[in-house]
Amino acid sequence: MALVTAEARATEGLRQRGFLQTKGLNEDFFTCMFAIARVSGWLAHWLEQIKANKLFRPDQIYDGRHGRVDAPIERRANEGGHHDKGGR
């Protein structure tokens, strides 16, 4: 199975735009068409879950480094130019 890069996902909107332009659709409707397609996919997924009476979740496999030791937050606060203490 080929991996999809972030660049490929970003250009998907351009392909959709080109397709809609060839069909003569006004650009004002591009966002609506995208939303309709996305929502119909979400609803189909939801219906599958309802029929099966279970939640479908993608496989989540952590492939990061295990057992690493993080520096205390006090030491990390000013590293890398990050000064925001309210989040990441």
XYZ file of C-alpha atoms in Angstrom:
88
model
C 0.000 0.000 0.000
C 1.457 3.337 -1.025
C 1.755 6.074 1.545
C -0.008 9.356 0.797
C 2.185 12.353 1.465
C 0.963 15.628 2.941
C 1.764 17.259 -0.394
C -0.484 14.800 -2.225
C -3.352 15.483 0.188
C -2.913 19.235 -0.278
C -3.191 18.921 -4.050
C -6.391 16.878 -3.834
C -8.348 20.121 -3.513
C -6.747 21.363 -6.713
C -7.865 18.258 -8.606
C -11.388 18.669 -7.276
C -11.379 22.325 -8.246
C -10.239 21.472 -11.763
C -12.970 18.866 -12.105
C -15.667 21.271 -10.909
C -14.399 23.956 -13.299
C -14.648 21.560 -16.243
C -18.266 20.920 -15.285
C -18.949 24.668 -15.448
C -19.789 25.043 -11.760
C -19.549 28.554 -10.327
C -16.573 28.935 -7.963
C -18.907 30.124 -5.212
C -20.184 26.546 -4.927
C -16.790 24.817 -4.582
C -16.815 24.902 -0.774
C -20.388 23.601 -0.659
C -19.581 20.751 -3.032
C -16.554 19.791 -0.952
C -18.624 19.897 2.263
C -21.459 17.830 0.771
C -19.028 15.124 -0.330
C -17.266 15.094 3.036
C -20.466 15.026 5.106
C -21.948 12.215 3.018
C -18.825 10.154 3.740
C -19.070 10.876 7.460
C -22.752 9.919 7.482
C -22.044 6.658 5.647
C -19.377 5.827 8.225
C -21.784 6.682 11.054
C -24.509 4.444 9.563
C -22.060 1.535 9.350
C -21.231 1.983 13.022
C -24.914 2.136 13.996
C -25.742 -1.044 12.047
C -22.809 -2.934 13.557
C -23.514 -1.502 17.042
C -19.810 -0.724 17.554
C -17.360 2.085 16.973
C -14.884 1.669 14.155
C -11.506 3.154 14.928
C -8.414 3.180 12.749
C -5.559 1.030 13.972
C -3.380 3.124 16.204
C 0.139 1.825 16.471
C 2.709 4.032 18.178
C 5.937 3.870 16.229
C 7.864 6.460 18.241
C 10.737 5.879 20.601
C 9.815 4.076 23.828
C 11.467 4.683 27.180
C 12.769 8.169 26.463
C 13.322 10.489 29.398
C 11.925 14.006 29.049
C 13.500 17.030 30.686
C 11.472 18.645 33.484
C 9.102 21.343 32.237
C 11.074 24.035 34.057
C 14.140 23.254 31.961
C 12.154 23.028 28.712
C 10.219 26.293 29.092
C 12.783 28.489 27.323
C 14.324 25.954 24.960
C 13.627 26.432 21.274
C 12.239 29.943 21.684
C 8.877 28.788 23.011
C 7.562 31.051 25.740
C 3.903 30.055 25.669
C 3.147 28.269 28.927
C -0.521 27.789 28.023
C -0.061 24.875 25.668
C 2.100 23.138 23.130
